[in-house]
Coordinates of N, CA and C and ligand atoms in Angstrom, one line a residue:
X1 N 2.2 -20.3 -27.0 CA 3.7 -20.2 -27.2 C 4.3 -21.6 -27.4
X2 N 5.2 -21.7 -28.3 CA 5.7 -22.9 -28.7 C 6.5 -23.4 -27.5
X3 N 6.7 -24.7 -27.5 CA 7.4 -25.5 -26.5 C 8.8 -24.9 -26.2
X4 N 9.6 -24.7 -27.4 CA 11.0 -24.3 -27.4 C 11.1 -22.9 -26.9
X5 N 10.1 -21.9 -27.4 CA 10.1 -20.5 -26.9 C 9.9 -20.5 -25.4
X6 N 9.0 -21.3 -25.0 CA 8.8 -21.4 -23.5 C 10.0 -22.0 -22.8
X7 N 10.7 -23.0 -23.4 CA 12.0 -23.5 -22.6 C 13.0 -22.3 -22.6
X8 N 13.1 -21.6 -23.7 CA 14.1 -20.5 -23.8 C 13.9 -19.5 -22.8
X9 N 12.5 -19.1 -22.7 CA 12.2 -18.0 -21.7 C 12.5 -18.5 -20.3
X10 N 12.2 -19.8 -20.0 CA 12.4 -20.3 -18.6 C 13.8 -20.3 -18.3
X11 N 14.7 -20.5 -19.4 CA 16.2 -20.6 -19.1 C 16.7 -19.1 -18.8
X12 N 16.2 -18.1 -19.6 CA 16.5 -16.8 -19.4 C 16.1 -16.3 -18.0
X13 N 14.9 -16.7 -17.6 CA 14.5 -16.2 -16.2 C 15.4 -16.9 -15.2
X14 N 15.8 -18.2 -15.4 CA 16.6 -18.9 -14.5 C 18.0 -18.0 -14.4
X15 N 18.5 -17.7 -15.6 CA 19.7 -17.0 -15.7 C 19.7 -15.7 -14.9
X16 N 18.6 -15.0 -15.0 CA 18.6 -13.7 -14.3 C 18.4 -13.9 -12.9
X17 N 17.6 -15.0 -12.6 CA 17.3 -15.3 -11.1 C 18.6 -15.8 -10.3
X18 N 19.6 -16.3 -11.1 CA 20.8 -16.8 -10.6 C 21.8 -15.7 -10.4
X19 N 21.6 -14.5 -10.8 CA 22.7 -13.6 -10.9 C 23.7 -13.4 -9.6
X20 N 23.0 -13.7 -8.4 CA 23.8 -13.6 -7.2 C 24.9 -14.7 -7.3
X21 N 24.6 -15.9 -7.8 CA 25.6 -16.9 -7.9 C 26.6 -16.8 -9.1
X22 N 26.4 -15.8 -9.9 CA 27.2 -15.9 -11.2 C 28.2 -14.7 -11.0
X23 N 29.4 -15.0 -11.6 CA 30.4 -13.9 -11.6 C 30.1 -12.7 -12.4
X24 N 30.5 -11.6 -12.0 CA 30.5 -10.3 -12.7 C 29.0 -9.6 -12.6
X25 N 28.0 -10.3 -12.3 CA 26.7 -9.7 -12.2 C 26.4 -9.1 -10.9
X26 N 26.0 -7.9 -10.8 CA 25.6 -7.4 -9.4 C 24.0 -7.3 -9.3
X27 N 23.4 -7.3 -10.5 CA 21.9 -7.2 -10.4 C 21.4 -8.0 -11.5
X28 N 20.1 -8.5 -11.6 CA 19.7 -9.3 -12.7 C 19.7 -8.7 -14.0
X29 N 19.6 -7.2 -14.1 CA 19.6 -6.4 -15.3 C 21.0 -6.5 -16.0
X30 N 22.1 -7.0 -15.2 CA 23.4 -7.1 -15.8 C 23.4 -8.2 -16.8
X31 N 22.5 -9.1 -16.8 CA 22.6 -10.3 -17.6 C 22.0 -9.8 -19.1
X32 N 22.9 -10.2 -20.0 CA 22.4 -9.9 -21.4 C 22.2 -11.3 -22.2
X33 N 20.8 -11.6 -22.4 CA 20.5 -12.9 -22.8 C 20.7 -12.9 -24.4
X34 N 20.7 -14.2 -25.0 CA 20.9 -14.2 -26.4 C 19.6 -13.6 -27.1
X35 N 19.9 -13.4 -28.5 CA 18.7 -12.9 -29.3 C 18.5 -13.6 -30.6
X36 N 17.3 -13.7 -30.8 CA 16.9 -14.3 -32.2 C 15.9 -15.3 -32.2
X37 N 15.6 -16.0 -33.2 CA 14.5 -16.9 -33.3 C 15.0 -18.3 -32.6
X38 N 14.1 -18.9 -31.9 CA 14.2 -20.1 -31.3 C 14.5 -21.2 -32.3
X39 N 14.0 -20.9 -33.5 CA 14.1 -22.0 -34.6 C 15.3 -21.7 -35.5
X40 N 16.2 -21.0 -35.1 CA 17.3 -20.5 -36.0 C 18.1 -21.7 -36.6
X41 N 18.5 -21.4 -37.8 CA 19.4 -22.4 -38.5 C 20.7 -22.3 -38.1
X42 N 21.2 -21.0 -37.8 CA 22.5 -20.7 -37.6 C 22.6 -20.0 -36.2
X43 N 23.4 -20.5 -35.3 CA 23.7 -19.7 -34.0 C 25.1 -19.2 -34.1
X44 N 25.1 -17.9 -33.7 CA 26.4 -17.3 -33.6 C 26.8 -17.1 -32.0
X45 N 28.0 -17.5 -31.6 CA 28.5 -17.3 -30.4 C 29.6 -16.4 -30.1
X46 N 29.4 -15.3 -29.5 CA 30.5 -14.4 -29.4 C 31.3 -14.7 -27.9
X47 N 31.9 -13.7 -27.4 CA 32.6 -13.7 -26.2 C 31.8 -13.2 -24.9
X48 N 31.8 -11.9 -25.0 CA 31.1 -11.2 -23.7 C 30.5 -10.0 -24.2
X49 N 29.4 -9.5 -23.6 CA 28.9 -8.2 -23.9 C 29.9 -7.0 -23.6
X50 N 29.8 -6.1 -24.3 CA 30.6 -4.9 -24.2 C 29.6 -3.8 -23.5
X51 N 30.2 -2.4 -23.5 CA 29.5 -1.3 -22.8 C 28.0 -1.1 -23.4
X52 N 28.0 -1.0 -24.8 CA 26.7 -0.7 -25.3 C 25.7 -1.9 -25.2
X53 N 26.2 -3.0 -25.3 CA 25.4 -4.2 -25.2 C 24.8 -4.3 -23.7
X54 N 25.6 -3.8 -22.7 CA 25.1 -3.7 -21.3 C 24.1 -2.6 -21.1
X55 N 24.2 -1.6 -21.9 CA 23.2 -0.5 -21.8 C 21.8 -1.0 -22.5
X56 N 22.1 -1.5 -23.7 CA 20.8 -1.9 -24.5 C 20.3 -3.2 -24.2
X57 N 21.1 -4.0 -23.3 CA 20.7 -5.4 -23.0 C 20.5 -6.2 -24.2
X58 N 21.3 -6.0 -25.1 CA 21.2 -6.8 -26.3 C 22.8 -7.3 -26.9
X59 N 22.8 -8.5 -27.4 CA 24.3 -8.8 -27.7 C 24.6 -8.2 -29.1
X60 N 25.8 -7.9 -29.2 CA 26.3 -7.5 -30.5 C 25.6 -6.2 -31.1
X61 N 25.6 -5.1 -30.3 CA 25.1 -3.9 -30.8 C 26.1 -2.7 -30.8
X62 N 27.3 -3.0 -30.2 CA 28.4 -2.0 -30.2 C 29.1 -2.0 -31.6
X63 N 30.4 -1.5 -31.6 CA 31.0 -1.3 -32.9 C 31.2 -2.8 -33.6
X64 N 31.7 -3.6 -32.8 CA 31.9 -4.9 -33.5 C 30.6 -5.6 -33.9
X65 N 29.6 -5.3 -33.1 CA 28.2 -5.8 -33.5 C 27.7 -5.2 -34.7
X66 N 28.0 -3.9 -34.9 CA 27.6 -3.3 -36.0 C 28.3 -3.7 -37.3
X67 N 29.6 -4.1 -37.2 CA 30.2 -4.6 -38.4 C 29.5 -6.0 -38.7
X68 N 29.4 -6.8 -37.6 CA 28.8 -8.3 -37.9 C 27.4 -8.0 -38.5
X69 N 26.5 -7.1 -38.0 CA 25.2 -7.0 -38.5 C 25.3 -6.6 -40.0
X70 N 26.3 -5.5 -40.3 CA 26.3 -5.1 -41.6 C 26.7 -6.2 -42.6
X71 N 27.7 -7.0 -42.1 CA 28.1 -8.1 -43.1 C 26.9 -9.1 -43.4
X72 N 26.3 -9.3 -42.3 CA 25.1 -10.4 -42.4 C 24.1 -9.8 -43.4
X73 N 23.9 -8.4 -43.3 CA 22.9 -7.8 -44.1 C 23.3 -7.7 -45.6
X74 N 24.6 -7.3 -45.7 CA 25.2 -7.2 -47.1 C 25.2 -8.6 -47.9
X75 N 25.3 -9.6 -47.1 CA 25.4 -11.0 -47.7 C 24.0 -11.5 -48.1
X76 N 22.9 -10.7 -47.5 CA 21.6 -11.1 -47.7 C 21.3 -12.2 -46.9
X77 N 21.9 -12.5 -45.8 CA 21.5 -13.5 -44.9 C 20.3 -13.0 -44.1
X78 N 19.4 -14.0 -43.7 CA 18.2 -13.6 -43.2 C 18.3 -13.6 -41.6
X79 N 18.1 -12.4 -41.0 CA 18.2 -12.3 -39.5 C 17.2 -13.2 -38.8
X80 N 16.0 -13.4 -39.6 CA 15.0 -14.2 -38.8 C 15.4 -15.7 -38.7
X81 N 16.6 -16.1 -39.4 CA 17.2 -17.4 -39.3 C 18.3 -17.6 -38.4
X82 N 18.6 -16.5 -37.6 CA 19.9 -16.5 -36.8 C 19.4 -16.4 -35.4
X83 N 20.3 -16.7 -34.5 CA 20.3 -16.6 -33.1 C 21.8 -16.2 -32.6
X84 N 21.9 -15.1 -31.8 CA 23.2 -14.5 -31.5 C 23.3 -14.6 -30.0
X85 N 24.4 -15.2 -29.4 CA 24.7 -15.1 -28.1 C 26.1 -15.1 -27.7
X86 N 26.3 -15.2 -26.4 CA 27.8 -15.1 -25.9 C 28.0 -16.2 -25.1
X87 N 29.4 -16.5 -24.8 CA 29.9 -17.4 -23.9 C 29.6 -17.0 -22.3
X88 N 29.8 -15.8 -22.3 CA 29.4 -15.3 -20.8 C 28.4 -14.2 -21.1
X89 N 27.4 -14.0 -20.1 CA 26.3 -13.0 -20.3 C 26.3 -11.7 -19.7
X90 N 27.5 -11.3 -19.1 CA 27.8 -10.1 -18.3 C 29.0 -9.5 -18.8
X91 N 29.0 -8.1 -19.0 CA 30.1 -7.5 -19.5 C 31.3 -7.6 -18.4
X92 N 32.4 -7.9 -18.8 CA 33.6 -8.0 -17.9 C 34.2 -6.5 -17.8
X93 N 34.7 -6.1 -16.5 CA 35.3 -4.8 -16.4 C 36.3 -4.5 -17.4
X94 N 36.3 -3.3 -18.0 CA 37.3 -2.8 -19.0 C 37.1 -3.7 -20.3
X95 N 36.2 -4.4 -20.5 CA 36.0 -5.3 -21.6 C 37.1 -6.3 -21.7
X96 N 37.6 -6.6 -20.6 CA 38.8 -7.7 -20.7 C 38.2 -9.1 -21.1
X97 N 39.1 -10.0 -21.5 CA 38.7 -11.2 -21.8 C 38.0 -12.0 -20.6
X98 N 37.0 -12.8 -20.7 CA 36.4 -13.5 -19.7 C 37.4 -14.5 -19.2
X99 N 37.6 -14.8 -17.8 CA 38.5 -15.8 -17.4 C 37.9 -17.2 -17.5
X100 N 38.7 -18.1 -17.4 CA 38.3 -19.7 -17.6 C 37.2 -19.9 -16.4
X101 N 37.4 -19.3 -15.3 CA 36.4 -19.6 -14.2 C 35.1 -18.9 -14.5
X102 N 35.1 -17.7 -15.3 CA 33.7 -17.0 -15.5 C 33.1 -17.9 -16.8
X103 N 33.9 -18.3 -17.6 CA 33.4 -19.1 -18.8 C 32.8 -20.4 -18.2
X104 N 33.4 -21.0 -17.3 CA 32.9 -22.1 -16.8 C 31.5 -21.9 -16.0
X105 N 31.4 -20.8 -15.3 CA 30.2 -20.5 -14.5 C 29.0 -20.3 -15.4
X106 N 29.2 -19.8 -16.7 CA 28.0 -19.6 -17.5 C 27.9 -20.8 -18.5
X107 N 28.8 -21.8 -18.3 CA 28.7 -23.0 -19.3 C 27.3 -23.6 -19.5
X108 N 26.8 -23.9 -18.3 CA 25.5 -24.7 -18.3 C 24.5 -24.0 -19.0
X109 N 24.5 -22.6 -18.9 CA 23.4 -21.9 -19.5 C 23.5 -21.8 -21.0
X110 N 24.8 -21.8 -21.5 CA 25.0 -21.8 -22.9 C 24.8 -23.2 -23.5
X111 N 25.1 -24.1 -22.7 CA 24.9 -25.5 -23.2 C 23.4 -25.8 -23.6
X112 N 22.6 -25.4 -22.5 CA 21.3 -25.5 -22.7 C 20.6 -24.6 -23.8
X113 N 21.2 -23.4 -23.8 CA 20.9 -22.5 -25.0 C 20.9 -23.3 -26.4
X114 N 22.1 -23.9 -26.5 CA 22.4 -24.6 -27.8 C 21.5 -25.8 -27.9
X115 N 21.4 -26.5 -26.9 CA 20.5 -27.6 -27.0 C 18.9 -27.2 -27.4
X116 N 18.4 -26.1 -26.9 CA 17.2 -25.6 -27.1 C 17.1 -25.1 -28.6
X117 N 18.1 -24.2 -29.1 CA 18.1 -23.8 -30.5 C 18.4 -24.9 -31.4
X118 N 19.3 -25.9 -31.1 CA 19.6 -26.9 -31.9 C 19.9 -26.5 -33.2
X119 N 20.9 -25.5 -33.6 CA 21.1 -25.1 -34.9 C 21.7 -26.0 -35.8
X120 N 21.6 -25.8 -37.1 CA 22.3 -26.7 -38.1 C 23.8 -26.3 -38.1
X121 N 24.1 -25.1 -37.8 CA 25.5 -24.6 -37.9 C 25.8 -23.6 -36.7
X122 N 26.9 -23.8 -36.0 CA 27.4 -22.9 -35.0 C 28.5 -22.2 -35.4
X123 N 28.4 -20.8 -35.5 CA 29.6 -19.9 -35.9 C 30.1 -19.4 -34.7
X124 N 31.4 -19.7 -34.4 CA 32.0 -19.3 -33.2 C 32.8 -18.0 -33.6
X125 N 32.7 -16.8 -32.8 CA 33.3 -15.6 -33.2 C 34.4 -15.4 -32.2
X126 N 35.7 -15.6 -32.5 CA 36.9 -15.3 -31.7 C 37.3 -16.6 -31.0
X127 N 38.6 -16.6 -30.5 CA 39.2 -17.7 -30.0 C 38.5 -18.4 -28.9
X128 N 37.9 -17.6 -27.9 CA 37.4 -18.2 -26.7 C 36.2 -19.0 -27.0
X129 N 35.4 -18.4 -27.8 CA 34.1 -19.1 -28.2 C 34.6 -20.5 -28.9
X130 N 35.5 -20.3 -29.8 CA 36.0 -21.4 -30.6 C 36.5 -22.6 -29.7
X131 N 37.3 -22.1 -28.7 CA 37.9 -23.1 -27.9 C 36.9 -23.9 -27.1
X132 N 35.6 -23.5 -27.1 CA 34.6 -24.3 -26.3 C 34.5 -25.7 -27.1
X133 N 34.5 -25.5 -28.4 CA 34.2 -26.8 -29.2 C 35.5 -27.4 -29.6
X134 N 36.5 -26.5 -30.0 CA 37.8 -26.9 -30.7 C 38.9 -26.5 -29.8
X135 N 39.2 -27.1 -28.7 CA 40.1 -26.5 -27.8 C 41.7 -26.6 -28.3
X136 N 41.8 -27.4 -29.2 CA 43.3 -27.6 -29.5 C 43.8 -26.9 -30.9
X137 N 43.0 -26.0 -31.4 CA 43.4 -25.5 -32.8 C 43.6 -24.0 -32.6
X138 N 44.1 -23.4 -33.6 CA 44.6 -22.0 -33.7 C 43.7 -21.4 -34.7
X139 N 43.0 -20.4 -34.4 CA 42.1 -19.6 -35.2 C 42.6 -19.3 -36.7
X140 N 43.9 -19.0 -36.7 CA 44.6 -18.5 -37.9 C 44.7 -19.8 -38.9
X141 N 44.5 -21.0 -38.4 CA 44.6 -22.2 -39.2 C 43.3 -22.7 -39.6
X142 N 42.3 -22.3 -38.8 CA 41.0 -23.2 -39.0 C 39.8 -22.2 -39.3
X143 N 40.0 -20.8 -39.2 CA 38.9 -20.0 -39.6 C 38.3 -20.2 -41.0
X144 N 37.0 -20.2 -41.0 CA 36.2 -20.4 -42.3 C 36.1 -21.8 -42.7
X145 N 36.6 -22.8 -42.0 CA 36.4 -24.2 -42.2 C 35.4 -24.8 -41.3
X146 N 34.4 -25.5 -41.9 CA 33.4 -26.1 -41.1 C 33.9 -27.4 -40.6
X147 N 33.7 -27.6 -39.2 CA 34.3 -28.7 -38.5 C 33.0 -29.6 -38.0
X148 N 33.0 -31.0 -38.4 CA 32.1 -31.7 -37.9 C 32.5 -32.5 -36.6
X149 N 32.0 -32.1 -35.5 CA 32.5 -32.7 -34.2 C 31.4 -33.3 -33.4
X150 N 31.8 -34.3 -32.6 CA 30.8 -34.8 -31.7 C 30.8 -33.9 -30.4
X151 N 29.8 -33.5 -29.9 CA 29.9 -32.5 -28.8 C 28.6 -32.7 -27.9
X152 N 28.8 -33.1 -26.7 CA 27.7 -33.4 -25.7 C 26.8 -34.4 -26.4
X153 N 27.4 -35.5 -26.9 CA 26.6 -36.7 -27.4 C 25.8 -36.4 -28.8
X154 N 26.1 -35.2 -29.5 CA 25.4 -35.0 -30.8 C 26.5 -34.5 -31.8
X155 N 26.2 -34.8 -33.0 CA 27.1 -34.3 -34.1 C 26.8 -32.8 -34.2
X156 N 27.7 -31.9 -34.4 CA 27.6 -30.5 -34.5 C 28.4 -29.9 -35.7
X157 N 28.0 -29.0 -36.3 CA 28.8 -28.4 -37.4 C 29.3 -27.0 -36.9
X158 N 30.7 -26.9 -36.7 CA 31.2 -25.7 -36.1 C 32.0 -24.9 -37.1
X159 N 31.6 -23.6 -37.3 CA 32.5 -22.7 -38.2 C 33.2 -21.6 -37.3
X160 N 34.4 -21.8 -37.2 CA 35.1 -20.8 -36.4 C 35.5 -19.6 -37.4
X161 N 35.2 -18.4 -36.7 CA 35.6 -17.2 -37.4 C 36.2 -16.2 -36.5
X162 N 36.9 -15.3 -37.1 CA 37.5 -14.3 -36.4 C 36.5 -13.4 -35.6
X163 N 36.9 -13.0 -34.5 CA 35.9 -12.0 -33.9 C 35.7 -10.7 -34.7
X164 N 34.6 -10.1 -34.7 CA 34.5 -8.8 -35.5 C 35.4 -7.7 -35.0
X165 N 35.7 -7.8 -33.6 CA 36.5 -6.7 -33.1 C 37.9 -6.8 -33.7
X166 N 38.4 -8.1 -34.0 CA 39.8 -8.2 -34.6 C 39.6 -7.8 -36.0
X167 N 38.4 -8.0 -36.6 CA 38.1 -7.5 -38.1 C 38.3 -6.0 -38.2
X168 N 37.8 -5.4 -37.1 CA 37.9 -3.9 -37.1 C 39.3 -3.3 -36.9
X169 N 40.3 -4.1 -36.4 CA 41.6 -3.7 -36.2 C 42.4 -3.7 -37.5
X170 N 42.1 -4.4 -38.5 CA 42.9 -4.5 -39.7 C 42.2 -5.0 -40.9
X171 N 42.6 -4.5 -42.1 CA 41.9 -4.9 -43.3 C 42.1 -6.4 -43.6
X172 N 43.3 -7.0 -43.3 CA 43.5 -8.3 -43.6 C 42.4 -9.2 -43.0
X173 N 42.3 -9.0 -41.7 CA 41.5 -9.9 -40.9 C 40.1 -9.6 -41.4
X174 N 39.8 -8.3 -41.6 CA 38.4 -7.9 -42.1 C 38.0 -8.6 -43.3
X175 N 39.0 -8.7 -44.2 CA 38.6 -9.4 -45.6 C 38.4 -10.8 -45.3
X176 N 39.1 -11.4 -44.3 CA 39.0 -12.9 -44.1 C 37.6 -13.2 -43.4
X177 N 37.3 -12.1 -42.5 CA 36.1 -12.2 -41.8 C 34.9 -12.3 -42.8
X178 N 34.9 -11.3 -43.8 CA 33.8 -11.3 -44.8 C 33.8 -12.5 -45.7
X179 N 35.0 -12.9 -46.0 CA 35.1 -14.1 -46.9 C 34.6 -15.4 -46.2
X180 N 35.0 -15.5 -44.9 CA 34.4 -16.6 -44.2 C 32.9 -16.7 -44.0
X181 N 32.4 -15.4 -43.9 CA 31.0 -15.3 -43.8 C 30.1 -15.6 -45.0
X182 N 30.9 -15.5 -46.2 CA 30.1 -15.8 -47.5 C 29.9 -17.4 -47.6
X183 N 30.7 -18.0 -46.8 CA 30.6 -19.6 -46.7 C 29.3 -20.0 -46.1
X184 N 28.8 -19.1 -45.1 CA 27.6 -19.4 -44.5 C 26.4 -19.5 -45.4
X185 N 26.5 -18.5 -46.4 CA 25.4 -18.3 -47.3 C 25.4 -19.5 -48.3
X186 N 26.6 -19.9 -48.7 CA 26.8 -21.2 -49.5 C 26.3 -22.3 -48.8
X187 N 26.6 -22.5 -47.5 CA 26.2 -23.6 -46.7 C 24.7 -23.7 -46.5
X188 N 24.1 -22.6 -46.2 CA 22.6 -22.5 -46.1 C 21.9 -22.8 -47.3
X189 N 22.4 -22.3 -48.5 CA 21.8 -22.5 -49.8 C 21.8 -23.9 -50.1
Ligands
URA201 N1 29.5 -7.8 -28.1 C1 29.0 -9.0 -27.8 O1 27.8 -9.2 -27.5 N2 29.8 -10.0 -27.8 C2 31.1 -9.9 -28.1 O2 31.8 -11.0 -28.1 C3 31.5 -8.7 -28.4 C4 30.7 -7.6 -28.4

């Protein structure tokens, strides 16, 4: 096994083993780890797993995940070049937004995940994920624009996008969501 794969597996084991200290989790299997190749060029970061994600123990497999995966496929992006995760790893009750405290509790795990994957581009899906890197901006003003920022001592390229759940709520956001995604293809090419 590659060194990176081994590091990621150890991180996920540590995450599961820490469930008692983490908010929202009542058992190790409540934890929904990230998914994809450890060598991904692009890392997508959503907010929190929903009901279907909790059942299947995979990120982005519910309605918004289906839209996300459809857009990725239609644009001809290569799934084997992506890694998908969330800022918190357990489903919040009633699918409410995760609180600041919950986000803080899962922060170290996500930070290490980013360090291990070390992607060329990070796509944030939704406001809460965007705020991790760009705390002072409005998604309506910056979506679809790549931001070069220094983060945890390293230059990172961040592409904020609307959350696919918002895209499901209206055609205008859906079109912006698809349009923003086409920039990923341009960027990778
Ligand atoms: N499913 C996820 O895994 N994350 C989200 O942010 C929304 C749905």
